[in-house]
Amino acid sequence: MPTPFTTQDFADRMTRAAQAAAGAGLAGLVITPGPDLVHLTGYQPTAVTERLTALVLPTDGVATLVVPKLERPDAEHATGAPALQLADWTDDMDPYQVLRPLLDPAGRYGISDSAWAMHLLGLQAALPGSSFTSLTSSLPMLRAVKGDDELERLAAAGAAADATYQAILTVPFAGRRECDIAADLAARLLESGHSQVDFTVVGSGPNGANPHHEAGDRVIRPGDTVVLDFGGLKDGYGSDTTRTVHVGADVAEQVREVHEVVLRAQQAAFEAVRPGVACQEIDRVARAVITEAGYGEYFIHRTGHGIGITTHEPPYMVEGEEQPLVPGMCFSIEPGIYLPGRFGVRIEDIVTVTGSGGRRLNNTPRELAIVQ
Ligand code: ZN
Ligand code: ZN
Ligand code: ZN
């Protein structure tokens, strides 16, 4: 188990978030249950219901967590709670009237992407002079730069995903359905310490040409190329890795060629990682390798996404994202080539930015592995 986060850790995160909000010209943040609330306070209500829970984090002043009275004891137990003020409301009250005095009636606030529309509408009705913007549009990098204590968790999640890959290489593929391999992956992710499985993509043969094909009833055959993309949460932090394997040693020439191109693209993008390089540059480097090899039109998604307490979050490695890389950022590098009706190849590692380059958090062999 990693060293638990402390109240001071959460207090520091709230201070940094308030500073970032001020820098973005906001009067503060309104955070509803989800990853941002976990990040800032350590609090996750047992069930997210229509009853309003919201953290009001002003740019100047003390943070207040507004909770339904019946959930107050749970909220008081959150590690970040001592760094906050708590306010509660009961079912006979209007929760937006409880929030109202905590907000500047003319202020502009960043609000959680996942806030329920009914809560935002309730806030707008209670504070007609205020305005709201989503956190992803106003502060996309709020959770993007990880602390050492977070990197340690991400590295452990990566190692657990790597152990899952090594284990899956030993199970039989031929004659079994994709969903059987997916169940094997899920079981091994849990065995290796994950508390939650987020996805188990098993794309065999032509199904591999769909990057988000989950896993279905198709029976895997000798000669199939199989894309395996899996991950979840371990100690609250995400894993996400992809390897492409081949069933049997009789590999078609084009499968070898495509795999080799994706491998080179992944390596080139990894070598391009260093502080100050724009996110879009990582995408461009991977794309250039694939385009030069003649497969550009078959690389149909961005090169990567950030990862942290969720498995998909900013920063995105995509054309148009000019955000420079900063030490501590963590994201996937996952180029792929998808040949419709035939097969797909993707290779994905989580990478973190160091002071001088990049460090992979997935370290299993990237070569085309042969399974039986
Ligand atoms: Zn994806
Ligand atoms: Zn993935
Ligand atoms: Zn990914």
mmCIF file of C-alpha atoms and ligand atoms in Angstrom:
data_model
loop_
_atom_site.group_PDB
_atom_site.id
_atom_site.type_symbol
_atom_site.label_atom_id
_atom_site.label_comp_id
_atom_site.label_asym_id
_atom_site.label_seq_id
_atom_site.Cartn_x
_atom_site.Cartn_y
_atom_site.Cartn_z
ATOM 1 C CA MET A 1 0.000 0.000 0.000
ATOM 2 C CA PRO A 2 1.278 3.486 -0.813
ATOM 3 C CA THR A 3 1.581 6.063 1.962
ATOM 4 C CA PRO A 4 -1.916 7.570 2.341
ATOM 5 C CA PHE A 5 -2.494 11.183 1.323
ATOM 6 C CA THR A 6 -2.649 13.585 4.263
ATOM 7 C CA THR A 7 -4.953 16.476 5.120
ATOM 8 C CA GLN A 8 -2.057 18.770 4.226
ATOM 9 C CA ASP A 9 -1.817 17.170 0.758
ATOM 10 C CA PHE A 10 -5.470 18.038 0.133
ATOM 11 C CA ALA A 11 -5.048 21.531 1.604
ATOM 12 C CA ASP A 12 -2.125 22.118 -0.783
ATOM 13 C CA ARG A 13 -4.145 20.876 -3.768
ATOM 14 C CA MET A 14 -7.018 23.213 -2.874
ATOM 15 C CA THR A 15 -4.594 26.130 -2.583
ATOM 16 C CA ARG A 16 -3.106 25.364 -6.000
ATOM 17 C CA ALA A 17 -6.573 24.946 -7.545
ATOM 18 C CA ALA A 18 -7.710 28.298 -6.098
ATOM 19 C CA GLN A 19 -4.569 29.958 -7.506
ATOM 20 C CA ALA A 20 -5.161 28.373 -10.901
ATOM 21 C CA ALA A 21 -8.786 29.558 -10.830
ATOM 22 C CA ALA A 22 -7.661 33.109 -10.021
ATOM 23 C CA GLY A 23 -5.154 32.894 -12.871
ATOM 24 C CA ALA A 24 -7.993 31.939 -15.218
ATOM 25 C CA GLY A 25 -10.014 34.978 -14.111
ATOM 26 C CA LEU A 26 -12.541 32.950 -12.137
ATOM 27 C CA ALA A 27 -14.101 33.838 -8.777
ATOM 28 C CA GLY A 28 -13.738 30.205 -7.771
ATOM 29 C CA LEU A 29 -14.713 26.612 -8.439
ATOM 30 C CA VAL A 30 -17.846 24.594 -7.795
ATOM 31 C CA ILE A 31 -16.906 20.905 -7.579
ATOM 32 C CA THR A 32 -19.499 18.136 -7.504
ATOM 33 C CA PRO A 33 -18.815 14.429 -6.781
ATOM 34 C CA GLY A 34 -16.338 12.818 -9.133
ATOM 35 C CA PRO A 35 -12.606 12.797 -9.775
ATOM 36 C CA ASP A 36 -12.045 16.494 -9.031
ATOM 37 C CA LEU A 37 -13.741 16.217 -5.632
ATOM 38 C CA VAL A 38 -11.664 13.116 -4.831
ATOM 39 C CA HIS A 39 -8.518 14.931 -5.928
ATOM 40 C CA LEU A 40 -9.203 18.050 -3.858
ATOM 41 C CA THR A 41 -10.750 16.563 -0.702
ATOM 42 C CA GLY A 42 -10.474 12.767 -0.761
ATOM 43 C CA TYR A 43 -14.280 12.682 -0.438
ATOM 44 C CA GLN A 44 -16.413 10.386 -2.540
ATOM 45 C CA PRO A 45 -20.059 10.014 -1.459
ATOM 46 C CA THR A 46 -21.104 6.353 -1.314
ATOM 47 C CA ALA A 47 -23.816 7.017 -3.873
ATOM 48 C CA VAL A 48 -24.221 10.057 -6.104
ATOM 49 C CA THR A 49 -27.889 10.971 -5.990
ATOM 50 C CA GLU A 50 -30.091 13.963 -6.792
ATOM 51 C CA ARG A 51 -29.223 15.401 -3.370
ATOM 52 C CA LEU A 52 -26.671 18.154 -3.926
ATOM 53 C CA THR A 53 -23.088 17.735 -2.709
ATOM 54 C CA ALA A 54 -20.747 20.538 -3.799
ATOM 55 C CA LEU A 55 -17.415 21.994 -2.821
ATOM 56 C CA VAL A 56 -17.255 25.764 -3.192
ATOM 57 C CA LEU A 57 -13.624 26.792 -3.535
ATOM 58 C CA PRO A 58 -13.362 30.581 -3.734
ATOM 59 C CA THR A 59 -10.165 32.194 -5.008
ATOM 60 C CA ASP A 60 -10.012 34.104 -1.732
ATOM 61 C CA GLY A 61 -11.621 32.679 1.331
ATOM 62 C CA VAL A 62 -12.219 29.330 2.889
ATOM 63 C CA ALA A 63 -13.407 26.255 1.013
ATOM 64 C CA THR A 64 -16.849 24.942 1.981
ATOM 65 C CA LEU A 65 -18.227 21.500 1.297
ATOM 66 C CA VAL A 66 -22.025 21.551 1.157
ATOM 67 C CA VAL A 67 -23.508 18.123 1.888
ATOM 68 C CA PRO A 68 -26.892 16.582 2.658
ATOM 69 C CA LYS A 69 -27.124 16.420 6.459
ATOM 70 C CA LEU A 70 -27.559 12.635 6.427
ATOM 71 C CA GLU A 71 -24.204 12.276 4.624
ATOM 72 C CA ARG A 72 -22.354 14.719 6.887
ATOM 73 C CA PRO A 73 -20.759 11.997 9.055
ATOM 74 C CA ASP A 74 -19.262 10.387 5.910
ATOM 75 C CA ALA A 75 -17.975 13.725 4.660
ATOM 76 C CA GLU A 76 -16.415 14.476 8.051
ATOM 77 C CA HIS A 77 -14.351 11.303 7.691
ATOM 78 C CA ALA A 78 -12.755 12.378 4.404
ATOM 79 C CA THR A 79 -9.025 13.019 4.814
ATOM 80 C CA GLY A 80 -9.394 16.525 3.407
ATOM 81 C CA ALA A 81 -12.318 17.454 5.699
ATOM 82 C CA PRO A 82 -10.234 19.156 8.416
ATOM 83 C CA ALA A 83 -8.985 21.585 5.761
ATOM 84 C CA LEU A 84 -12.577 22.620 4.934
ATOM 85 C CA GLN A 85 -15.670 24.151 6.347
ATOM 86 C CA LEU A 86 -18.720 21.871 6.178
ATOM 87 C CA ALA A 87 -22.265 23.098 5.634
ATOM 88 C CA ASP A 88 -25.266 20.813 5.519
ATOM 89 C CA TRP A 89 -28.840 20.989 4.351
ATOM 90 C CA THR A 90 -31.928 18.907 5.060
ATOM 91 C CA ASP A 91 -34.582 17.588 2.706
ATOM 92 C CA ASP A 92 -36.993 20.429 3.590
ATOM 93 C CA MET A 93 -34.462 23.048 2.407
ATOM 94 C CA ASP A 94 -33.513 24.429 -1.021
ATOM 95 C CA PRO A 95 -29.812 23.455 -1.363
ATOM 96 C CA TYR A 96 -29.156 26.249 -3.869
ATOM 97 C CA GLN A 97 -30.118 28.780 -1.212
ATOM 98 C CA VAL A 98 -27.475 27.143 1.001
ATOM 99 C CA LEU A 99 -24.875 27.602 -1.749
ATOM 100 C CA ARG A 100 -25.943 31.141 -2.612
ATOM 101 C CA PRO A 101 -24.171 33.057 0.214
ATOM 102 C CA LEU A 102 -20.953 31.159 -0.566
ATOM 103 C CA LEU A 103 -20.778 32.516 -4.111
ATOM 104 C CA ASP A 104 -20.147 35.972 -5.532
ATOM 105 C CA PRO A 105 -23.500 36.958 -7.118
ATOM 106 C CA ALA A 106 -21.637 38.479 -10.083
ATOM 107 C CA GLY A 107 -18.781 35.948 -10.228
ATOM 108 C CA ARG A 108 -17.745 33.550 -12.918
ATOM 109 C CA TYR A 109 -17.113 29.994 -11.679
ATOM 110 C CA GLY A 110 -15.550 26.870 -13.068
ATOM 111 C CA ILE A 111 -17.898 23.920 -12.463
ATOM 112 C CA SER A 112 -17.235 20.156 -12.671
ATOM 113 C CA ASP A 113 -17.903 18.714 -16.121
ATOM 114 C CA SER A 114 -20.035 16.018 -14.561
ATOM 115 C CA ALA A 115 -22.233 18.328 -12.429
ATOM 116 C CA TRP A 116 -25.832 17.370 -13.024
ATOM 117 C CA ALA A 117 -27.714 19.794 -15.275
ATOM 118 C CA MET A 118 -30.384 20.141 -12.553
ATOM 119 C CA HIS A 119 -27.742 21.454 -10.120
ATOM 120 C CA LEU A 120 -26.289 23.929 -12.592
ATOM 121 C CA LEU A 121 -29.794 25.128 -13.483
ATOM 122 C CA GLY A 122 -30.614 25.435 -9.776
ATOM 123 C CA LEU A 123 -27.477 27.526 -9.237
ATOM 124 C CA GLN A 124 -28.225 29.738 -12.220
ATOM 125 C CA ALA A 125 -31.760 30.357 -10.933
ATOM 126 C CA ALA A 126 -30.470 31.185 -7.428
ATOM 127 C CA LEU A 127 -27.654 33.425 -8.754
ATOM 128 C CA PRO A 128 -28.873 34.978 -12.002
ATOM 129 C CA GLY A 129 -25.907 37.383 -12.110
ATOM 130 C CA SER A 130 -23.235 34.702 -11.914
ATOM 131 C CA SER A 131 -21.925 32.568 -14.754
ATOM 132 C CA PHE A 132 -20.373 29.132 -15.109
ATOM 133 C CA THR A 133 -17.815 27.452 -17.335
ATOM 134 C CA SER A 134 -16.802 23.799 -17.415
ATOM 135 C CA LEU A 135 -13.555 22.842 -15.711
ATOM 136 C CA THR A 136 -12.302 21.157 -18.877
ATOM 137 C CA SER A 137 -12.652 24.382 -20.828
ATOM 138 C CA SER A 138 -11.410 26.733 -18.072
ATOM 139 C CA LEU A 139 -8.759 24.694 -16.203
ATOM 140 C CA PRO A 140 -7.993 21.626 -18.329
ATOM 141 C CA MET A 141 -4.604 21.040 -16.671
ATOM 142 C CA LEU A 142 -5.926 21.136 -13.080
ATOM 143 C CA ARG A 143 -4.981 17.492 -12.399
ATOM 144 C CA ALA A 144 -2.498 17.016 -15.262
ATOM 145 C CA VAL A 145 0.787 17.452 -13.375
ATOM 146 C CA LYS A 146 1.208 14.642 -10.886
ATOM 147 C CA GLY A 147 3.090 14.813 -7.599
ATOM 148 C CA ASP A 148 5.684 12.173 -6.688
ATOM 149 C CA ASP A 149 3.127 10.464 -4.429
ATOM 150 C CA GLU A 150 0.769 10.177 -7.426
ATOM 151 C CA LEU A 151 3.502 9.016 -9.816
ATOM 152 C CA GLU A 152 4.363 6.227 -7.402
ATOM 153 C CA ARG A 153 0.735 5.013 -7.610
ATOM 154 C CA LEU A 154 0.621 5.321 -11.396
ATOM 155 C CA ALA A 155 3.869 3.361 -11.709
ATOM 156 C CA ALA A 156 2.463 0.617 -9.464
ATOM 157 C CA ALA A 157 -0.748 0.483 -11.527
ATOM 158 C CA GLY A 158 1.395 0.229 -14.685
ATOM 159 C CA ALA A 159 3.448 -2.608 -13.216
ATOM 160 C CA ALA A 160 0.254 -4.447 -12.273
ATOM 161 C CA ALA A 161 -1.061 -4.067 -15.834
ATOM 162 C CA ASP A 162 2.291 -5.362 -17.111
ATOM 163 C CA ALA A 163 1.963 -8.431 -14.881
ATOM 164 C CA THR A 164 -1.508 -8.955 -16.356
ATOM 165 C CA TYR A 165 -0.085 -8.893 -19.885
ATOM 166 C CA GLN A 166 2.679 -11.363 -19.020
ATOM 167 C CA ALA A 167 0.080 -13.690 -17.524
ATOM 168 C CA ILE A 168 -2.294 -13.490 -20.498
ATOM 169 C CA LEU A 169 0.465 -14.628 -22.864
ATOM 170 C CA THR A 170 0.300 -18.046 -21.214
ATOM 171 C CA VAL A 171 -3.449 -18.683 -21.675
ATOM 172 C CA PRO A 172 -4.842 -20.449 -24.759
ATOM 173 C CA PHE A 173 -6.332 -18.117 -27.385
ATOM 174 C CA ALA A 174 -7.242 -20.351 -30.340
ATOM 175 C CA GLY A 175 -10.746 -21.805 -30.048
ATOM 176 C CA ARG A 176 -11.855 -19.419 -27.298
ATOM 177 C CA ARG A 177 -14.088 -16.373 -27.611
ATOM 178 C CA GLU A 178 -12.847 -12.799 -27.242
ATOM 179 C CA CYS A 179 -15.041 -12.426 -24.159
ATOM 180 C CA ASP A 180 -13.270 -15.396 -22.531
ATOM 181 C CA ILE A 181 -9.901 -13.674 -22.950
ATOM 182 C CA ALA A 182 -11.495 -10.436 -21.660
ATOM 183 C CA ALA A 183 -12.668 -12.296 -18.539
ATOM 184 C CA ASP A 184 -9.128 -13.645 -18.076
ATOM 185 C CA LEU A 185 -7.737 -10.108 -18.371
ATOM 186 C CA ALA A 186 -10.237 -8.741 -15.851
ATOM 187 C CA ALA A 187 -9.483 -11.527 -13.365
ATOM 188 C CA ARG A 188 -5.744 -10.939 -13.647
ATOM 189 C CA LEU A 189 -6.090 -7.160 -13.281
ATOM 190 C CA LEU A 190 -7.936 -7.785 -10.008
ATOM 191 C CA GLU A 191 -5.387 -10.390 -8.889
ATOM 192 C CA SER A 192 -2.585 -7.927 -9.523
ATOM 193 C CA GLY A 193 -4.154 -5.437 -7.128
ATOM 194 C CA HIS A 194 -6.613 -3.408 -9.224
ATOM 195 C CA SER A 195 -9.806 -2.524 -7.366
ATOM 196 C CA GLN A 196 -11.693 -1.725 -10.557
ATOM 197 C CA VAL A 197 -11.481 -2.898 -14.182
ATOM 198 C CA ASP A 198 -12.334 -0.104 -16.617
ATOM 199 C CA PHE A 199 -11.945 -1.845 -19.984
ATOM 200 C CA THR A 200 -10.759 -5.096 -21.541
ATOM 201 C CA VAL A 201 -10.556 -4.659 -25.305
ATOM 202 C CA VAL A 202 -9.948 -7.920 -27.154
ATOM 203 C CA GLY A 203 -10.059 -7.197 -30.890
ATOM 204 C CA SER A 204 -9.345 -10.363 -32.844
ATOM 205 C CA GLY A 205 -8.891 -10.540 -36.604
ATOM 206 C CA PRO A 206 -11.145 -7.961 -38.337
ATOM 207 C CA ASN A 207 -12.488 -6.764 -34.959
ATOM 208 C CA GLY A 208 -9.019 -5.364 -34.238
ATOM 209 C CA ALA A 209 -9.683 -2.732 -36.884
ATOM 210 C CA ASN A 210 -12.172 -1.088 -34.497
ATOM 211 C CA PRO A 211 -10.051 0.679 -31.850
ATOM 212 C CA HIS A 212 -12.830 0.503 -29.232
ATOM 213 C CA HIS A 213 -14.172 -2.943 -30.031
ATOM 214 C CA GLU A 214 -14.783 -4.318 -26.539
ATOM 215 C CA ALA A 215 -14.908 -8.112 -26.674
ATOM 216 C CA GLY A 216 -17.595 -10.251 -28.200
ATOM 217 C CA ASP A 217 -18.533 -13.782 -29.170
ATOM 218 C CA ARG A 218 -16.077 -14.140 -32.038
ATOM 219 C CA VAL A 219 -14.064 -17.329 -31.672
ATOM 220 C CA ILE A 220 -10.337 -16.629 -32.029
ATOM 221 C CA ARG A 221 -8.517 -18.664 -34.683
ATOM 222 C CA PRO A 222 -4.909 -19.492 -35.525
ATOM 223 C CA GLY A 223 -3.582 -16.728 -37.775
ATOM 224 C CA ASP A 224 -5.538 -13.978 -35.977
ATOM 225 C CA THR A 225 -3.901 -10.780 -34.857
ATOM 226 C CA VAL A 226 -5.389 -9.759 -31.474
ATOM 227 C CA VAL A 227 -5.341 -6.261 -29.982
ATOM 228 C CA LEU A 228 -5.378 -6.390 -26.160
ATOM 229 C CA ASP A 229 -6.078 -3.049 -24.442
ATOM 230 C CA PHE A 230 -6.900 -3.124 -20.766
ATOM 231 C CA GLY A 231 -6.742 -1.134 -17.578
ATOM 232 C CA GLY A 232 -8.458 0.029 -14.455
ATOM 233 C CA LEU A 233 -7.753 1.597 -11.091
ATOM 234 C CA LYS A 234 -5.274 0.430 -8.472
ATOM 235 C CA ASP A 235 -5.076 2.345 -5.183
ATOM 236 C CA GLY A 236 -7.132 5.061 -6.872
ATOM 237 C CA TYR A 237 -4.854 5.530 -9.926
ATOM 238 C CA GLY A 238 -5.232 4.273 -13.483
ATOM 239 C CA SER A 239 -3.502 1.794 -15.725
ATOM 240 C CA ASP A 240 -3.945 1.494 -19.501
ATOM 241 C CA THR A 241 -1.741 -0.549 -21.801
ATOM 242 C CA THR A 242 -2.083 -2.178 -25.222
ATOM 243 C CA ARG A 243 -0.140 -4.941 -26.882
ATOM 244 C CA THR A 244 -0.932 -6.736 -30.111
ATOM 245 C CA VAL A 245 -0.351 -10.478 -30.218
ATOM 246 C CA HIS A 246 -0.587 -13.122 -32.938
ATOM 247 C CA VAL A 247 -2.144 -16.564 -32.633
ATOM 248 C CA GLY A 248 0.426 -19.076 -33.886
ATOM 249 C CA ALA A 249 3.871 -18.475 -35.348
ATOM 250 C CA ASP A 250 2.673 -18.261 -38.959
ATOM 251 C CA VAL A 251 2.525 -14.464 -39.271
ATOM 252 C CA ALA A 252 1.500 -12.836 -42.564
ATOM 253 C CA GLU A 253 4.043 -10.473 -44.081
ATOM 254 C CA GLN A 254 1.702 -7.458 -43.860
ATOM 255 C CA VAL A 255 0.972 -8.088 -40.181
ATOM 256 C CA ARG A 256 4.710 -8.043 -39.476
ATOM 257 C CA GLU A 257 5.150 -4.887 -41.516
ATOM 258 C CA VAL A 258 2.239 -3.012 -39.913
ATOM 259 C CA HIS A 259 3.320 -4.036 -36.445
ATOM 260 C CA GLU A 260 6.847 -2.851 -37.126
ATOM 261 C CA VAL A 261 5.583 0.545 -38.340
ATOM 262 C CA VAL A 262 3.430 1.034 -35.218
ATOM 263 C CA LEU A 263 6.362 0.015 -33.023
ATOM 264 C CA ARG A 264 8.600 2.597 -34.708
ATOM 265 C CA ALA A 265 5.896 5.283 -34.372
ATOM 266 C CA GLN A 266 5.462 4.521 -30.678
ATOM 267 C CA GLN A 267 9.214 4.638 -30.085
ATOM 268 C CA ALA A 268 9.664 7.891 -32.015
ATOM 269 C CA ALA A 269 6.822 9.568 -30.094
ATOM 270 C CA PHE A 270 8.316 8.366 -26.800
ATOM 271 C CA GLU A 271 11.721 9.760 -27.743
ATOM 272 C CA ALA A 272 10.103 13.129 -28.514
ATOM 273 C CA VAL A 273 8.843 13.511 -24.924
ATOM 274 C CA ARG A 274 10.580 16.231 -22.933
ATOM 275 C CA PRO A 275 9.535 19.337 -21.016
ATOM 276 C CA GLY A 276 8.378 22.226 -23.181
ATOM 277 C CA VAL A 277 7.387 20.165 -26.226
ATOM 278 C CA ALA A 278 3.748 20.810 -27.232
ATOM 279 C CA CYS A 279 1.340 17.889 -26.795
ATOM 280 C CA GLN A 280 0.476 18.034 -30.489
ATOM 281 C CA GLU A 281 4.118 17.414 -31.351
ATOM 282 C CA ILE A 282 3.891 13.919 -29.813
ATOM 283 C CA ASP A 283 0.945 13.198 -32.103
ATOM 284 C CA ARG A 284 2.765 14.645 -35.116
ATOM 285 C CA VAL A 285 5.881 12.542 -34.544
ATOM 286 C CA ALA A 286 3.895 9.279 -34.311
ATOM 287 C CA ARG A 287 1.724 10.237 -37.267
ATOM 288 C CA ALA A 288 4.722 11.133 -39.451
ATOM 289 C CA VAL A 289 6.189 7.631 -39.089
ATOM 290 C CA ILE A 290 2.884 5.973 -39.983
ATOM 291 C CA THR A 291 2.147 8.360 -42.848
ATOM 292 C CA GLU A 292 5.625 7.902 -44.299
ATOM 293 C CA ALA A 293 5.045 4.138 -44.320
ATOM 294 C CA GLY A 294 1.844 4.686 -46.326
ATOM 295 C CA TYR A 295 -0.676 3.961 -43.572
ATOM 296 C CA GLY A 296 -1.585 7.517 -42.514
ATOM 297 C CA GLU A 297 -5.275 7.189 -43.378
ATOM 298 C CA TYR A 298 -5.538 4.114 -41.132
ATOM 299 C CA PHE A 299 -4.317 5.861 -37.971
ATOM 300 C CA ILE A 300 -7.782 7.104 -37.048
ATOM 301 C CA HIS A 301 -7.451 8.447 -33.512
ATOM 302 C CA ARG A 302 -5.312 10.818 -31.470
ATOM 303 C CA THR A 303 -1.984 9.523 -30.159
ATOM 304 C CA GLY A 304 -2.754 9.710 -26.457
ATOM 305 C CA HIS A 305 -4.649 10.916 -23.413
ATOM 306 C CA GLY A 306 -3.743 11.832 -19.867
ATOM 307 C CA ILE A 307 -4.252 9.426 -17.001
ATOM 308 C CA GLY A 308 -4.471 9.834 -13.242
ATOM 309 C CA ILE A 309 -7.417 9.156 -10.973
ATOM 310 C CA THR A 310 -9.350 8.540 -14.198
ATOM 311 C CA THR A 311 -8.190 6.530 -17.210
ATOM 312 C CA HIS A 312 -8.955 9.307 -19.763
ATOM 313 C CA GLU A 313 -8.288 12.957 -18.924
ATOM 314 C CA PRO A 314 -6.265 15.949 -20.176
ATOM 315 C CA PRO A 315 -3.658 16.425 -21.547
ATOM 316 C CA TYR A 316 -4.527 14.980 -24.945
ATOM 317 C CA MET A 317 -1.813 14.230 -27.495
ATOM 318 C CA VAL A 318 -3.710 15.581 -30.472
ATOM 319 C CA GLU A 319 -3.231 18.088 -33.277
ATOM 320 C CA GLY A 320 -4.233 21.540 -31.991
ATOM 321 C CA GLU A 321 -3.210 20.949 -28.364
ATOM 322 C CA GLU A 322 -0.430 23.462 -27.833
ATOM 323 C CA GLN A 323 -0.090 22.877 -24.086
ATOM 324 C CA PRO A 324 3.624 22.274 -23.404
ATOM 325 C CA LEU A 325 4.639 19.091 -21.594
ATOM 326 C CA VAL A 326 5.546 19.643 -17.930
ATOM 327 C CA PRO A 327 7.493 17.234 -15.688
ATOM 328 C CA GLY A 328 4.991 15.083 -13.810
ATOM 329 C CA MET A 329 2.432 14.885 -16.613
ATOM 330 C CA CYS A 330 1.303 11.322 -17.363
ATOM 331 C CA PHE A 331 -0.302 10.184 -20.584
ATOM 332 C CA SER A 332 -0.583 7.355 -23.061
ATOM 333 C CA ILE A 333 1.336 7.014 -26.307
ATOM 334 C CA GLU A 334 -0.813 4.654 -28.363
ATOM 335 C CA PRO A 335 -0.463 4.889 -32.127
ATOM 336 C CA GLY A 336 -2.301 2.286 -34.186
ATOM 337 C CA ILE A 337 -3.082 1.157 -37.707
ATOM 338 C CA TYR A 338 -6.557 -0.210 -38.449
ATOM 339 C CA LEU A 339 -7.195 -2.001 -41.734
ATOM 340 C CA PRO A 340 -10.990 -2.343 -42.100
ATOM 341 C CA GLY A 341 -12.186 -5.918 -42.494
ATOM 342 C CA ARG A 342 -8.694 -7.277 -41.872
ATOM 343 C CA PHE A 343 -6.859 -6.529 -38.622
ATOM 344 C CA GLY A 344 -5.560 -3.794 -36.357
ATOM 345 C CA VAL A 345 -2.369 -3.098 -34.455
ATOM 346 C CA ARG A 346 -1.980 -0.754 -31.491
ATOM 347 C CA ILE A 347 0.872 -0.407 -28.995
ATOM 348 C CA GLU A 348 0.265 1.674 -25.888
ATOM 349 C CA ASP A 349 2.368 2.671 -22.909
ATOM 350 C CA ILE A 350 1.766 5.195 -20.173
ATOM 351 C CA VAL A 351 4.621 7.680 -20.109
ATOM 352 C CA THR A 352 5.525 10.365 -17.615
ATOM 353 C CA VAL A 353 7.532 13.492 -18.349
ATOM 354 C CA THR A 354 10.795 13.766 -16.415
ATOM 355 C CA GLY A 355 13.177 16.713 -16.143
ATOM 356 C CA SER A 356 14.952 15.707 -19.333
ATOM 357 C CA GLY A 357 12.710 13.305 -21.284
ATOM 358 C CA GLY A 358 10.144 10.604 -20.725
ATOM 359 C CA ARG A 359 9.860 7.506 -18.573
ATOM 360 C CA ARG A 360 7.628 4.579 -19.476
ATOM 361 C CA LEU A 361 5.336 3.167 -16.801
ATOM 362 C CA ASN A 362 4.678 0.093 -18.989
ATOM 363 C CA ASN A 363 7.711 -2.010 -19.708
ATOM 364 C CA THR A 364 6.615 -5.322 -21.216
ATOM 365 C CA PRO A 365 8.165 -6.260 -24.590
ATOM 366 C CA ARG A 366 6.468 -4.367 -27.408
ATOM 367 C CA GLU A 367 7.384 -6.864 -30.125
ATOM 368 C CA LEU A 368 4.626 -8.984 -31.691
ATOM 369 C CA ALA A 369 4.168 -11.810 -29.176
ATOM 370 C CA ILE A 370 3.087 -15.253 -30.350
ATOM 371 C CA VAL A 371 0.283 -16.874 -28.338
ATOM 372 C CA GLN A 372 -1.296 -20.296 -28.774
HETATM 373 ZN ZN ZN B 1 -9.435 4.946 -26.256
HETATM 374 ZN ZN ZN B 2 -5.782 1.703 -23.788
HETATM 375 ZN ZN ZN B 3 -5.388 4.662 -23.693
#
